[in-house]
mmCIF file of C-alpha atoms and ligand atoms in Angstrom:
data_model
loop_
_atom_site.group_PDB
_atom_site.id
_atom_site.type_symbol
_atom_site.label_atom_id
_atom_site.label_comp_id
_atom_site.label_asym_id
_atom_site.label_seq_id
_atom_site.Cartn_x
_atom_site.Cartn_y
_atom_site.Cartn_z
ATOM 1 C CA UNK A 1 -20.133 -9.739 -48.141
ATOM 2 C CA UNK A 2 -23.736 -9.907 -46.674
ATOM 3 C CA UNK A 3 -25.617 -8.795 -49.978
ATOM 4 C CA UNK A 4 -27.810 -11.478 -51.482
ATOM 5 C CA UNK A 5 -27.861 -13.162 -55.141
ATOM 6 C CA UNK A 6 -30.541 -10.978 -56.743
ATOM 7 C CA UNK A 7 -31.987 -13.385 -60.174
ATOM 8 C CA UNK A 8 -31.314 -11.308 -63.341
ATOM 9 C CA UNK A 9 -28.461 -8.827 -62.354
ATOM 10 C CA UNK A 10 -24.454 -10.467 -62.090
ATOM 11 C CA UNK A 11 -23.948 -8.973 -58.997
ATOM 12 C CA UNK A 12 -21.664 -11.460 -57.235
ATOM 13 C CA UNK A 13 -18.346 -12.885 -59.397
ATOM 14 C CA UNK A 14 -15.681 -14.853 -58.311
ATOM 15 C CA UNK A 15 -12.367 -14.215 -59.894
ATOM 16 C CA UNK A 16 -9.769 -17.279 -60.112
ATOM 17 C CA UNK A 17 -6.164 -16.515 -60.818
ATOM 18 C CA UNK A 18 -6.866 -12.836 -59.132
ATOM 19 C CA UNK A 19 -3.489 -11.802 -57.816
ATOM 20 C CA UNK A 20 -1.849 -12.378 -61.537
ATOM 21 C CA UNK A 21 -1.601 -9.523 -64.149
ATOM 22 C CA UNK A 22 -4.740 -9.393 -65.695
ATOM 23 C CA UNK A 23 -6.676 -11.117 -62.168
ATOM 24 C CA UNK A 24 -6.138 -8.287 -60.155
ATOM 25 C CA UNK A 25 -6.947 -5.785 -62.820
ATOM 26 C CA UNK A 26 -10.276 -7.655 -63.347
ATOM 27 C CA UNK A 27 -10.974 -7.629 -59.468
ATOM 28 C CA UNK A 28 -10.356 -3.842 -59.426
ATOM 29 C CA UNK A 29 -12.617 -3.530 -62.211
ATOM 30 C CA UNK A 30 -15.534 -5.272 -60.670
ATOM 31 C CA UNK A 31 -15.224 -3.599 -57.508
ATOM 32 C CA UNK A 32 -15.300 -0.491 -59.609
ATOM 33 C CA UNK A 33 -18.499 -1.315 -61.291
ATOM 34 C CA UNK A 34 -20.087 -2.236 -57.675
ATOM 35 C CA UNK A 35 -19.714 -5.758 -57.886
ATOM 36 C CA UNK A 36 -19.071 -8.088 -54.666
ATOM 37 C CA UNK A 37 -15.715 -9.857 -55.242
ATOM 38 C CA UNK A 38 -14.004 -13.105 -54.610
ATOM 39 C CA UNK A 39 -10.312 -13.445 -55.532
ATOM 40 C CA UNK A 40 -8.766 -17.159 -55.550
ATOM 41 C CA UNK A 41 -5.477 -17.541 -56.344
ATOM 42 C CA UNK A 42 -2.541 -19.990 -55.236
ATOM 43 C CA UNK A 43 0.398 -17.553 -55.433
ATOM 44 C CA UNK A 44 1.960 -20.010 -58.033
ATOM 45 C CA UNK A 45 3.161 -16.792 -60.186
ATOM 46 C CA UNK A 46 0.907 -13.993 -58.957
ATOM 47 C CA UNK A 47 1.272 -12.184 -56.007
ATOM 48 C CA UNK A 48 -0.738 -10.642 -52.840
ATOM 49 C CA UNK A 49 1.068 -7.390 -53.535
ATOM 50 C CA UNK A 50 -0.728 -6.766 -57.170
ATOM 51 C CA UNK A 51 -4.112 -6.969 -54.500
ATOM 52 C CA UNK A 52 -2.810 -4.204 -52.495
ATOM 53 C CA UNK A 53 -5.016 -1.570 -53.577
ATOM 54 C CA UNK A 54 -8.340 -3.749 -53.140
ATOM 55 C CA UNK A 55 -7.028 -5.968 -50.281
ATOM 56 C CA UNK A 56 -8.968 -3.815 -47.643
ATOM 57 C CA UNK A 57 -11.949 -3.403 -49.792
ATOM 58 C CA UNK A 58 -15.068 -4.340 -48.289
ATOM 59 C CA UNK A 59 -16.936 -5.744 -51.116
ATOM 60 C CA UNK A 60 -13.357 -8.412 -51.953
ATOM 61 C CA UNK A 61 -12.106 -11.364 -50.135
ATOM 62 C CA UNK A 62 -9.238 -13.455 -51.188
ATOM 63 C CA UNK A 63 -8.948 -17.106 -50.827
ATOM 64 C CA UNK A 64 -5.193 -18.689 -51.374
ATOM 65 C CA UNK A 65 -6.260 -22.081 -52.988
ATOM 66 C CA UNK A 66 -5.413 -24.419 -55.477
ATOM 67 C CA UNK A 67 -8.338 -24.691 -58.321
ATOM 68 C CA UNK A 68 -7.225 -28.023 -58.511
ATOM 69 C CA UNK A 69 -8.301 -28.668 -54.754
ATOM 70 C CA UNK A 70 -11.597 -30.238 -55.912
ATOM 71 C CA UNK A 71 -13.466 -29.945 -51.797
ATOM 72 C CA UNK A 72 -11.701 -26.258 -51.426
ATOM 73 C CA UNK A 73 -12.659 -24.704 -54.661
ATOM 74 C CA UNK A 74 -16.519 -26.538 -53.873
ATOM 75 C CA UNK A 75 -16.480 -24.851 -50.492
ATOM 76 C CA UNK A 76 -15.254 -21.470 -51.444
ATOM 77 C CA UNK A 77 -18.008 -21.435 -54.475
ATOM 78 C CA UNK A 78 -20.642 -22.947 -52.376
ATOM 79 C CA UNK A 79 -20.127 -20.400 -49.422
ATOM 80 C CA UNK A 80 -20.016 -17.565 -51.919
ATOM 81 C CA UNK A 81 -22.878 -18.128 -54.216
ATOM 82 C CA UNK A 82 -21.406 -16.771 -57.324
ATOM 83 C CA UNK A 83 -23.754 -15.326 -60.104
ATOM 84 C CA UNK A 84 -20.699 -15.497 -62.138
ATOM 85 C CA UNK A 85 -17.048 -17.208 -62.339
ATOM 86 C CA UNK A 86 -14.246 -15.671 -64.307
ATOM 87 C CA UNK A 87 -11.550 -18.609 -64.911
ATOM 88 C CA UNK A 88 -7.761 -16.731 -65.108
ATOM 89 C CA UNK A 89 -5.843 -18.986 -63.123
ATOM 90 C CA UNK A 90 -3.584 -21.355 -65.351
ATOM 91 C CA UNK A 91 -0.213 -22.195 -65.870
ATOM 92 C CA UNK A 92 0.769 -19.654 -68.353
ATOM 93 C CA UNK A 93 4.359 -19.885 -69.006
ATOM 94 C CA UNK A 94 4.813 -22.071 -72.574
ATOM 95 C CA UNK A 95 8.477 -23.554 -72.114
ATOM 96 C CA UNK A 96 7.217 -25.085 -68.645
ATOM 97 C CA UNK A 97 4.129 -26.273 -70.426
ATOM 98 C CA UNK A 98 6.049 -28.053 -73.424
ATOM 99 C CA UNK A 99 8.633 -29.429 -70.510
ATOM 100 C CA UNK A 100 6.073 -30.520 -67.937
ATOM 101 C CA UNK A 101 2.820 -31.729 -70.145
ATOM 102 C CA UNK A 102 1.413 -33.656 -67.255
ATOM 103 C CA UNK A 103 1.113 -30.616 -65.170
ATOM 104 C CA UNK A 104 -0.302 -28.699 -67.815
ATOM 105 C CA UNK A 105 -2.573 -30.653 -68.489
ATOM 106 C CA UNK A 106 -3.935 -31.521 -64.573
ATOM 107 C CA UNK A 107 -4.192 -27.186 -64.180
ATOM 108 C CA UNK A 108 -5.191 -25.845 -67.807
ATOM 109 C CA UNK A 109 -7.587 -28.605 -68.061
ATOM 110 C CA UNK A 110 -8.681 -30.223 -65.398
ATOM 111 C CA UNK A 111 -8.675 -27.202 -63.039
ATOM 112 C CA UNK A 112 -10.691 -25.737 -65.552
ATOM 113 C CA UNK A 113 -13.024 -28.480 -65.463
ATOM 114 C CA UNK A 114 -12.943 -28.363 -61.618
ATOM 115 C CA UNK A 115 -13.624 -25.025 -61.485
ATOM 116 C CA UNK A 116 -16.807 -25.592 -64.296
ATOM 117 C CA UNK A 117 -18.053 -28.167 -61.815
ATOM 118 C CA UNK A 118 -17.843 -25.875 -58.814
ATOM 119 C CA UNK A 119 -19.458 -22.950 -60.438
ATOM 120 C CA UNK A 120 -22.251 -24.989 -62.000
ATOM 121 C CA UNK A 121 -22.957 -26.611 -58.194
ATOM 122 C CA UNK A 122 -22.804 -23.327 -56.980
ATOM 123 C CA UNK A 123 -25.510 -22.062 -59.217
ATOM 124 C CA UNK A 124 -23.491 -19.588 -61.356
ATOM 125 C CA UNK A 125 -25.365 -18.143 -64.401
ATOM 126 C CA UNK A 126 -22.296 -17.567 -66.194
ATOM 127 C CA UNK A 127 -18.993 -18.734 -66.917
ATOM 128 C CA UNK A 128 -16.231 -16.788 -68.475
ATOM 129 C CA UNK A 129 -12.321 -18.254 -69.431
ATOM 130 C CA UNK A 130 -9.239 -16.742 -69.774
ATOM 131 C CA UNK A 131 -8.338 -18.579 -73.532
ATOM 132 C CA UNK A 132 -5.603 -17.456 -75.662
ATOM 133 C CA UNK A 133 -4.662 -16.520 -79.665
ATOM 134 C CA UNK A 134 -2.570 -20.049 -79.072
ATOM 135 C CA UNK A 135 -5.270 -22.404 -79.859
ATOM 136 C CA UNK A 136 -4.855 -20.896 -83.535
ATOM 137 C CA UNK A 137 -1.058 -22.030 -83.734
ATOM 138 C CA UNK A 138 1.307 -20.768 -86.312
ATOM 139 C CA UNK A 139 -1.017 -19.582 -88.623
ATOM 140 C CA UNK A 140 -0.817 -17.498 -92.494
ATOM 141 C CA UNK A 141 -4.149 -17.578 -92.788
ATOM 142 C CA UNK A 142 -4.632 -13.669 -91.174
ATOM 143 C CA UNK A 143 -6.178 -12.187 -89.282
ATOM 144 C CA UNK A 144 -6.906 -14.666 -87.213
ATOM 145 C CA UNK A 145 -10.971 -15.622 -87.161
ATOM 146 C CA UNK A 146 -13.090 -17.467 -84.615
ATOM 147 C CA UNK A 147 -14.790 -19.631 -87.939
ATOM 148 C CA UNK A 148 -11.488 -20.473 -88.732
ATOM 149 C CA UNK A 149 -9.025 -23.600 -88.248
ATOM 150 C CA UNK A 150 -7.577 -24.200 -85.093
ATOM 151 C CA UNK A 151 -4.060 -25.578 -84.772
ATOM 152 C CA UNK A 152 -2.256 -25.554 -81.225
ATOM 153 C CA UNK A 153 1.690 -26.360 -81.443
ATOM 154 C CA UNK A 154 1.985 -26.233 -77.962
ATOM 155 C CA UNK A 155 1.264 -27.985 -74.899
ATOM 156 C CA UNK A 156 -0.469 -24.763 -73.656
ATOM 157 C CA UNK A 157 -2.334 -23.875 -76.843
ATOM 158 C CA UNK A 158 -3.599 -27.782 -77.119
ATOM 159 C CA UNK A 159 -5.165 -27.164 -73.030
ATOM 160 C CA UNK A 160 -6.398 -24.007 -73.901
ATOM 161 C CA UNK A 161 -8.531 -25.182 -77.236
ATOM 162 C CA UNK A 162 -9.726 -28.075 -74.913
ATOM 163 C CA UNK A 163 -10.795 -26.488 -71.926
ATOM 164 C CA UNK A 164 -12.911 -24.425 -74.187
ATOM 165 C CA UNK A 165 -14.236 -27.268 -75.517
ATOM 166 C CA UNK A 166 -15.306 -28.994 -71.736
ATOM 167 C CA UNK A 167 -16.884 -25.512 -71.241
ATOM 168 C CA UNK A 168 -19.264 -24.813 -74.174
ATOM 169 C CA UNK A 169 -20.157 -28.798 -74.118
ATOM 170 C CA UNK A 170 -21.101 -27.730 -70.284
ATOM 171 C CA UNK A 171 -23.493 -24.384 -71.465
ATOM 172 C CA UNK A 172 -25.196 -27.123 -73.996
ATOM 173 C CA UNK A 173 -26.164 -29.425 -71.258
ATOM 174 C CA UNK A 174 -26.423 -26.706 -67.819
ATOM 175 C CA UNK A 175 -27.980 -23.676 -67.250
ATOM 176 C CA UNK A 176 -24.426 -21.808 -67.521
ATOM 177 C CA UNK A 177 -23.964 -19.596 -70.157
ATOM 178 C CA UNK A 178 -19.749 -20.232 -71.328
ATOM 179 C CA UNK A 179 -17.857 -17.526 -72.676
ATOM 180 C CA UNK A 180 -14.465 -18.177 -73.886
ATOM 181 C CA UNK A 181 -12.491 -15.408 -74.169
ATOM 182 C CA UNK A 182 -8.916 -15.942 -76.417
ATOM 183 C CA UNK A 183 -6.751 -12.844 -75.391
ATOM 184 C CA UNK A 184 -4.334 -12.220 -77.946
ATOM 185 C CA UNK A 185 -0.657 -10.257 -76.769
ATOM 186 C CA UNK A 186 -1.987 -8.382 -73.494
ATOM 187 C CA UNK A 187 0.256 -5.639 -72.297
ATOM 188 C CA UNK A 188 -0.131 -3.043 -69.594
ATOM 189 C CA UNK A 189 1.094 -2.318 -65.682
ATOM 190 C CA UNK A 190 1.966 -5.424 -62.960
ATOM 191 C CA UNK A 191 2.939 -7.889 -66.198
ATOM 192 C CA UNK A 192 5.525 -9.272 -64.650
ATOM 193 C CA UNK A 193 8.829 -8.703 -66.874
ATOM 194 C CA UNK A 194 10.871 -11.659 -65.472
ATOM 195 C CA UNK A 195 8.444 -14.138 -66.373
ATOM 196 C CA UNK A 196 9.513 -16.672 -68.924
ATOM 197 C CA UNK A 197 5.752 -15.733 -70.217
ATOM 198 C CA UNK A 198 5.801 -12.171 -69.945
ATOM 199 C CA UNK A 199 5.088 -10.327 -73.313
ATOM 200 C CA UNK A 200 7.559 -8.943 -75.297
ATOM 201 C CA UNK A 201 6.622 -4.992 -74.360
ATOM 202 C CA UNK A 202 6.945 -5.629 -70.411
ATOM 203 C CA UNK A 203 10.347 -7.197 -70.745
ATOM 204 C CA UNK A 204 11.510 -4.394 -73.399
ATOM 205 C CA UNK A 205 9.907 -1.638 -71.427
ATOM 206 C CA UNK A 206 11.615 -2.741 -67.935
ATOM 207 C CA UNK A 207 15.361 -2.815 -70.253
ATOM 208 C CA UNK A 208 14.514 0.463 -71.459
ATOM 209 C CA UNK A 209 13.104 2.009 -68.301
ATOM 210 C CA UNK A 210 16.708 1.016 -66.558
ATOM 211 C CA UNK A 211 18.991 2.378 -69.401
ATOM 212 C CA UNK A 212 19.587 -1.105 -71.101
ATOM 213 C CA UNK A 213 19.531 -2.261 -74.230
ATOM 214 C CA UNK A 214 16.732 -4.897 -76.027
ATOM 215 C CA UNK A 215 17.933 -7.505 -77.625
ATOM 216 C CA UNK A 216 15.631 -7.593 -81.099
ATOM 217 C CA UNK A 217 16.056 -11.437 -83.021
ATOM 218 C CA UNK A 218 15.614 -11.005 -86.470
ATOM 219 C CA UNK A 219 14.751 -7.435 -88.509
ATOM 220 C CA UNK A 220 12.384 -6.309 -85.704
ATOM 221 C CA UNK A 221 9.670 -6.451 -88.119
ATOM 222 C CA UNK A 222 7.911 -9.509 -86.831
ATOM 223 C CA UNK A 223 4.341 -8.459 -85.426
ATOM 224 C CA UNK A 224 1.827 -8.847 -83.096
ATOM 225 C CA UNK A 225 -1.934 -7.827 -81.900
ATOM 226 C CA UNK A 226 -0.623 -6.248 -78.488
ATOM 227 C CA UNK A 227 -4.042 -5.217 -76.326
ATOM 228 C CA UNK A 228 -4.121 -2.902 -73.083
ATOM 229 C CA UNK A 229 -5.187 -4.442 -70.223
ATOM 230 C CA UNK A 230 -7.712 -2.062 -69.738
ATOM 231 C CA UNK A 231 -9.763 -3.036 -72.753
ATOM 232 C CA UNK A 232 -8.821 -7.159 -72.120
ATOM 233 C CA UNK A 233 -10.485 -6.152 -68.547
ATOM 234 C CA UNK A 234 -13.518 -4.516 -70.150
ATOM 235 C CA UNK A 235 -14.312 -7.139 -72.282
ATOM 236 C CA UNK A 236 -13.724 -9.688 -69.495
ATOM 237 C CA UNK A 237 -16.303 -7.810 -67.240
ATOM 238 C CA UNK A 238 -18.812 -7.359 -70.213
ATOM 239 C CA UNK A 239 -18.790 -11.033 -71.029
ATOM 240 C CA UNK A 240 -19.112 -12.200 -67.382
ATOM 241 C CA UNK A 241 -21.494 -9.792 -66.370
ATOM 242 C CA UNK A 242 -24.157 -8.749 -69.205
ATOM 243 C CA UNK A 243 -27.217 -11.447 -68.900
ATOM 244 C CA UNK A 244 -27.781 -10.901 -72.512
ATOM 245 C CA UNK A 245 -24.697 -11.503 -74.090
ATOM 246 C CA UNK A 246 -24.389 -14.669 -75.341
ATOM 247 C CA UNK A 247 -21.394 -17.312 -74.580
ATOM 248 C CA UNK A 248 -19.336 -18.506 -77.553
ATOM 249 C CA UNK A 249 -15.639 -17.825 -78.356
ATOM 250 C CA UNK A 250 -14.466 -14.840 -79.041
ATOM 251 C CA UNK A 251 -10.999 -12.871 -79.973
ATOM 252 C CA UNK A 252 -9.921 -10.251 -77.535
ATOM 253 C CA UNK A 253 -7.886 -7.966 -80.140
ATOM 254 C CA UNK A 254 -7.303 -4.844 -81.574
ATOM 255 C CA UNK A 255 -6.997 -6.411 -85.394
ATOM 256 C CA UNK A 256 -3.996 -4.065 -85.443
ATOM 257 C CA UNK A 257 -0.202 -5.473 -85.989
ATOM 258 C CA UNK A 258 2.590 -3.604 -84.813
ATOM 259 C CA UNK A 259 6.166 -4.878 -85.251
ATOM 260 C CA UNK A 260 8.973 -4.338 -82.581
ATOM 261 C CA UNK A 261 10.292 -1.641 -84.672
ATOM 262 C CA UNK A 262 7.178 0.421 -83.930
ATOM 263 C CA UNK A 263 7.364 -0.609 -80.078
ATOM 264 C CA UNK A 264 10.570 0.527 -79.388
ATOM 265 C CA UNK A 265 9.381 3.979 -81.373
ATOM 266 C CA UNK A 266 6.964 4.371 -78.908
ATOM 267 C CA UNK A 267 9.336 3.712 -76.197
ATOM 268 C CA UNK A 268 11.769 6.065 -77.655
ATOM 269 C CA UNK A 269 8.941 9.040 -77.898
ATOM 270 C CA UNK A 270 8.758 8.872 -74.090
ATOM 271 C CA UNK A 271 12.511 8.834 -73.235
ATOM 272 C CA UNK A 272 14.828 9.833 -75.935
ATOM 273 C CA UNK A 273 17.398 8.229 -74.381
ATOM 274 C CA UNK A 274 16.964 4.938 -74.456
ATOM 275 C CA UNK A 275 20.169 2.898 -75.972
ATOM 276 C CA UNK A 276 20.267 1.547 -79.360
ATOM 277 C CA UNK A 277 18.774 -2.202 -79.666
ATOM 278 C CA UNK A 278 21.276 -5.019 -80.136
ATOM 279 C CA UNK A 279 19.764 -7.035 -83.067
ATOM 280 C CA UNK A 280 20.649 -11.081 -83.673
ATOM 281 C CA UNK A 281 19.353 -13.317 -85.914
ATOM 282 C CA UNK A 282 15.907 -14.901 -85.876
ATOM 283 C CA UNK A 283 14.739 -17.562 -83.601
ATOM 284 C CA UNK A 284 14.020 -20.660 -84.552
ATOM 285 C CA UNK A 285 10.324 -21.530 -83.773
ATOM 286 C CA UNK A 286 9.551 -18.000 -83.885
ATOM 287 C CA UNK A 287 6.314 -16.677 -84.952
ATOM 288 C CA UNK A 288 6.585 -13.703 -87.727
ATOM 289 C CA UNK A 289 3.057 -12.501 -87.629
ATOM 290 C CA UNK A 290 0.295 -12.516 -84.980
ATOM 291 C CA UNK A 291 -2.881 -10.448 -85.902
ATOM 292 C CA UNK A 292 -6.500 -11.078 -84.339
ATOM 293 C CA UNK A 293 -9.726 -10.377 -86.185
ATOM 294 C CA UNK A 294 -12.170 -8.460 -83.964
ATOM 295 C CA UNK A 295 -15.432 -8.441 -85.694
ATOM 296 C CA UNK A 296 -16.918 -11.058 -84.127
ATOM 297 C CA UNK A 297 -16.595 -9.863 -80.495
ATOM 298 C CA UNK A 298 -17.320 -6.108 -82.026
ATOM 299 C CA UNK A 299 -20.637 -7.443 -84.041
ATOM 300 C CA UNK A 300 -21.896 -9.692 -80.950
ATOM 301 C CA UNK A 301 -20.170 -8.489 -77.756
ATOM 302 C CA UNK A 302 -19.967 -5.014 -78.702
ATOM 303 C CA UNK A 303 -16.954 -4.919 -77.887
ATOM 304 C CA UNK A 304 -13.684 -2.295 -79.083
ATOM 305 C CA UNK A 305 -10.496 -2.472 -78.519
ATOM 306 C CA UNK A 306 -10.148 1.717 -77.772
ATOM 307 C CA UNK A 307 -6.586 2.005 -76.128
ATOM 308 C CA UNK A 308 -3.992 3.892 -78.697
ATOM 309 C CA UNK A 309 -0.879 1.920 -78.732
ATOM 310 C CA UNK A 310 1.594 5.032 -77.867
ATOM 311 C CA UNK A 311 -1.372 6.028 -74.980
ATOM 312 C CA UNK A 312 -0.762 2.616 -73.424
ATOM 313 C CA UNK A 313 3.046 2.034 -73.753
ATOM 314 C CA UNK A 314 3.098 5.999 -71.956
ATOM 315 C CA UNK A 315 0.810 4.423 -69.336
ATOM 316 C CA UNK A 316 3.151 1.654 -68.409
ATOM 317 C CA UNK A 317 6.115 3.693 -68.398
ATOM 318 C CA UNK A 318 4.159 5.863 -65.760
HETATM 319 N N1 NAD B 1 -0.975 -12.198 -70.612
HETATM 320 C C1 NAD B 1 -1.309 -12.576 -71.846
HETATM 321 O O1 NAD B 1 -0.853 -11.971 -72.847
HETATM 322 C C2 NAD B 1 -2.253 -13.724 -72.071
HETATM 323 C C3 NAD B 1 -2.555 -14.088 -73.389
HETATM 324 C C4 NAD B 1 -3.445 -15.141 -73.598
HETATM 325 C C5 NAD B 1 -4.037 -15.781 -72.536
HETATM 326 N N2 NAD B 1 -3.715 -15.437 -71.253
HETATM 327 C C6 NAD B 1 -4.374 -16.148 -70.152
HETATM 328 O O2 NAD B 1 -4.885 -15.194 -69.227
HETATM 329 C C7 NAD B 1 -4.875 -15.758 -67.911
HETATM 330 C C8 NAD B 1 -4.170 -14.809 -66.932
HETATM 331 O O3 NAD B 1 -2.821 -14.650 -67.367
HETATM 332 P P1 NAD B 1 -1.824 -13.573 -66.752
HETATM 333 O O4 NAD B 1 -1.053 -12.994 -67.887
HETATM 334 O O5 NAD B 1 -2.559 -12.672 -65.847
HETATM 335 O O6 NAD B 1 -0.829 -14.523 -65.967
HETATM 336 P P2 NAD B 1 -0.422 -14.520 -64.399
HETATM 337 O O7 NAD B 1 0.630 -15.558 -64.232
HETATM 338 O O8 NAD B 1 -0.096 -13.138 -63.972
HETATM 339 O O9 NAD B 1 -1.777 -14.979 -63.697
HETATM 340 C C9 NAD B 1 -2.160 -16.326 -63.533
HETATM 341 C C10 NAD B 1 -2.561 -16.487 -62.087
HETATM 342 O O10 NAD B 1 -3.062 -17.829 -61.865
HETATM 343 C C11 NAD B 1 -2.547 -18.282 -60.607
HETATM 344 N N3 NAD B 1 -2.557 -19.748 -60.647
HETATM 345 C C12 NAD B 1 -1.813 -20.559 -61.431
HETATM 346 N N4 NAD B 1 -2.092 -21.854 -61.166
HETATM 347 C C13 NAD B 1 -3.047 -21.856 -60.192
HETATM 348 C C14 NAD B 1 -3.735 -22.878 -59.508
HETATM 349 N N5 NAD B 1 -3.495 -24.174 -59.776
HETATM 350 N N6 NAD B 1 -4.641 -22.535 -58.566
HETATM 351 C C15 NAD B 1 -4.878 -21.226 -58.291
HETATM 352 N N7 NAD B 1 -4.247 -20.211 -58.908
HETATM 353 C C16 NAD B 1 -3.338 -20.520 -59.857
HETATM 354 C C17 NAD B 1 -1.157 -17.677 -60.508
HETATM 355 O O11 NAD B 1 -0.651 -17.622 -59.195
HETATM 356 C C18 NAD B 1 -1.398 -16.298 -61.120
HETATM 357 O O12 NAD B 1 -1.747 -15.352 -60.128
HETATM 358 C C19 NAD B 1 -4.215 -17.126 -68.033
HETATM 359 O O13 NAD B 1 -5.235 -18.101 -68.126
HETATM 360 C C20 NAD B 1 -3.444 -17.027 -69.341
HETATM 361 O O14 NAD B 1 -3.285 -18.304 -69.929
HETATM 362 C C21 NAD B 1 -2.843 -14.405 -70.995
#
């Protein structure tokens, strides 16, 4: 952890929220492209053991701290000298959200703006956050486009929409360039299939991988933009780490819907066996159609969504 900030390369990025699902993926991607790491994560919902094949590595240290600790999260930044902060840590579970709006609000936005402070004290050149396909509520108007209307219905989707907000008013008045990144369905290894959160192909994947049945509500032909957390990570590490990108808001997505129907295909092509689905009727509240449109992220990031969606359902059966 000796190396010193070098001006113009990212060489130095501090990860918050980096023992959940899509932290520690990011961390092992970093380390992976050279970086020197800093995980920070409270243990809230993630846990050390998704760190346990970086935890020894000598270019990561993890800090177990709230982001809402204003003097810790100064002190860890300060001491580590960041070129860059990725911003994953929230409360990510809706329900809880909707039931506790207080708390929501004190971690999704102001331990994001905590964190902004920190980084921007700590001299970080860039600023990337975790932001979600929420902010766009229960849209028809698809796909889904950066340029258009934003309309949270949730507690969680209103936080996300104004911590992004806080953060591109911050790269208009600092010297911190603010991506905001807003992840549509992410899927892929360590999602946590108890979670009231967790995605819809970790929980069906675990019932299928242990002989039991899904439960499908409605005609299974609802749909979503489901992305591999391999490409989410890639576009993560781009954004935080290429000095010429620029910040903005941008859709993490494959611009491809696929229904439940087509999910539990997939599922079936890797174990034949899997029992029949138990179908009931629709949920109230539920959303029919999610789809992302990717062009802006393709046309400015350069970013592609490249992960086939029967390649990455095999992967997390693996
Ligand atoms: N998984 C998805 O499909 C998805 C979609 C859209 C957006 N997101 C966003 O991506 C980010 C990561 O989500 P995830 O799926 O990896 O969830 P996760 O629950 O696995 O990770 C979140 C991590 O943040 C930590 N954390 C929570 N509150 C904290 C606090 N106050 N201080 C320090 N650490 C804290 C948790 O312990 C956990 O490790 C979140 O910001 C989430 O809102 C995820």
């Amino acid at each position: 952890m000796e190396e010193q900030k070098v001006s113009g390369e990212i060489n130095r990025v501090a990860v918050t929220g980096a023992a959940g699902f899509i932290g520690s993926h990011t961390c092992e991607g970093l380390l992976d492209a050279g970086k020197t790491v800093i995980g920070i994560d409270n243990l809230s919902t993630g846990k050390r053991i998704n760190l346990k094949g970086i935890g020894e590595h000598d270019r990561f240290s993890f800090f177990q701290a709230d982001i809402c600790q204003e003097d810790a999260m100064a002190t860890i930044l300060g001491d580590f000298q960041p070129d860059a902060v990725i911003h994953l840590a929230a409360l990510v579970s809706v329900p809880i959200a909707e039931h506790n709006p207080d708390e929501n609000y004190r971690i999704n936005v102001l331990g994001t703006k905590l964190v902004a402070q920190a980084a921007l004290k700590a001299a970080a050149r860039r600023m990337v956050f975790a932001s979600s396909a929420a902010v766009y509520g229960n849209s028809d108007q698809l796909p889904l486009s950066e340029e258009g209307p934003t309309n949270p219905i949730n507690q969680y989707g209103m936080a996300k929409l104004e911590a992004e907000t806080l953060l591109l008013s911050y790269e208009k008045s600092h010297d911190m360039t603010s991506t905001c990144l807003r992840f549509f369905n992410v899927y892929g290894p360590r999602q946590d299939p108890t979670s009231p959160y967790s995605g819809v192909i970790s929980i069906f994947a675990d019932l299928c991988a242990s002989g039991r049945p899904v439960t499908v509500y409605g005609d299974g032909r609802q749909s979503r933009d489901f992305i591999y957390i391999k490409d989410i990570t890639r576009g993560i590490i781009t954004s935080a780490t290429n000095t010429e990108l620029p910040g903005g808001i941008y859709n993490l997505c494959t611009g491809q819907g696929k229904t439940l129907l087509e999910l539990l295909d997939a599922l079936k092509g890797i174990d034949p066996d899997v029992p029949e689905p138990i179908f009931e009727g629709e949920r109230e509240g539920d959303i029919k159609h999610s789809l992302g449109n990717p062009s802006v992220a393709r046309r400015i990031l350069g970013f592609e969504a490249t992960t086939n969606f029967a390649e990455g359902i095999r992967e997390l059966q693996n």
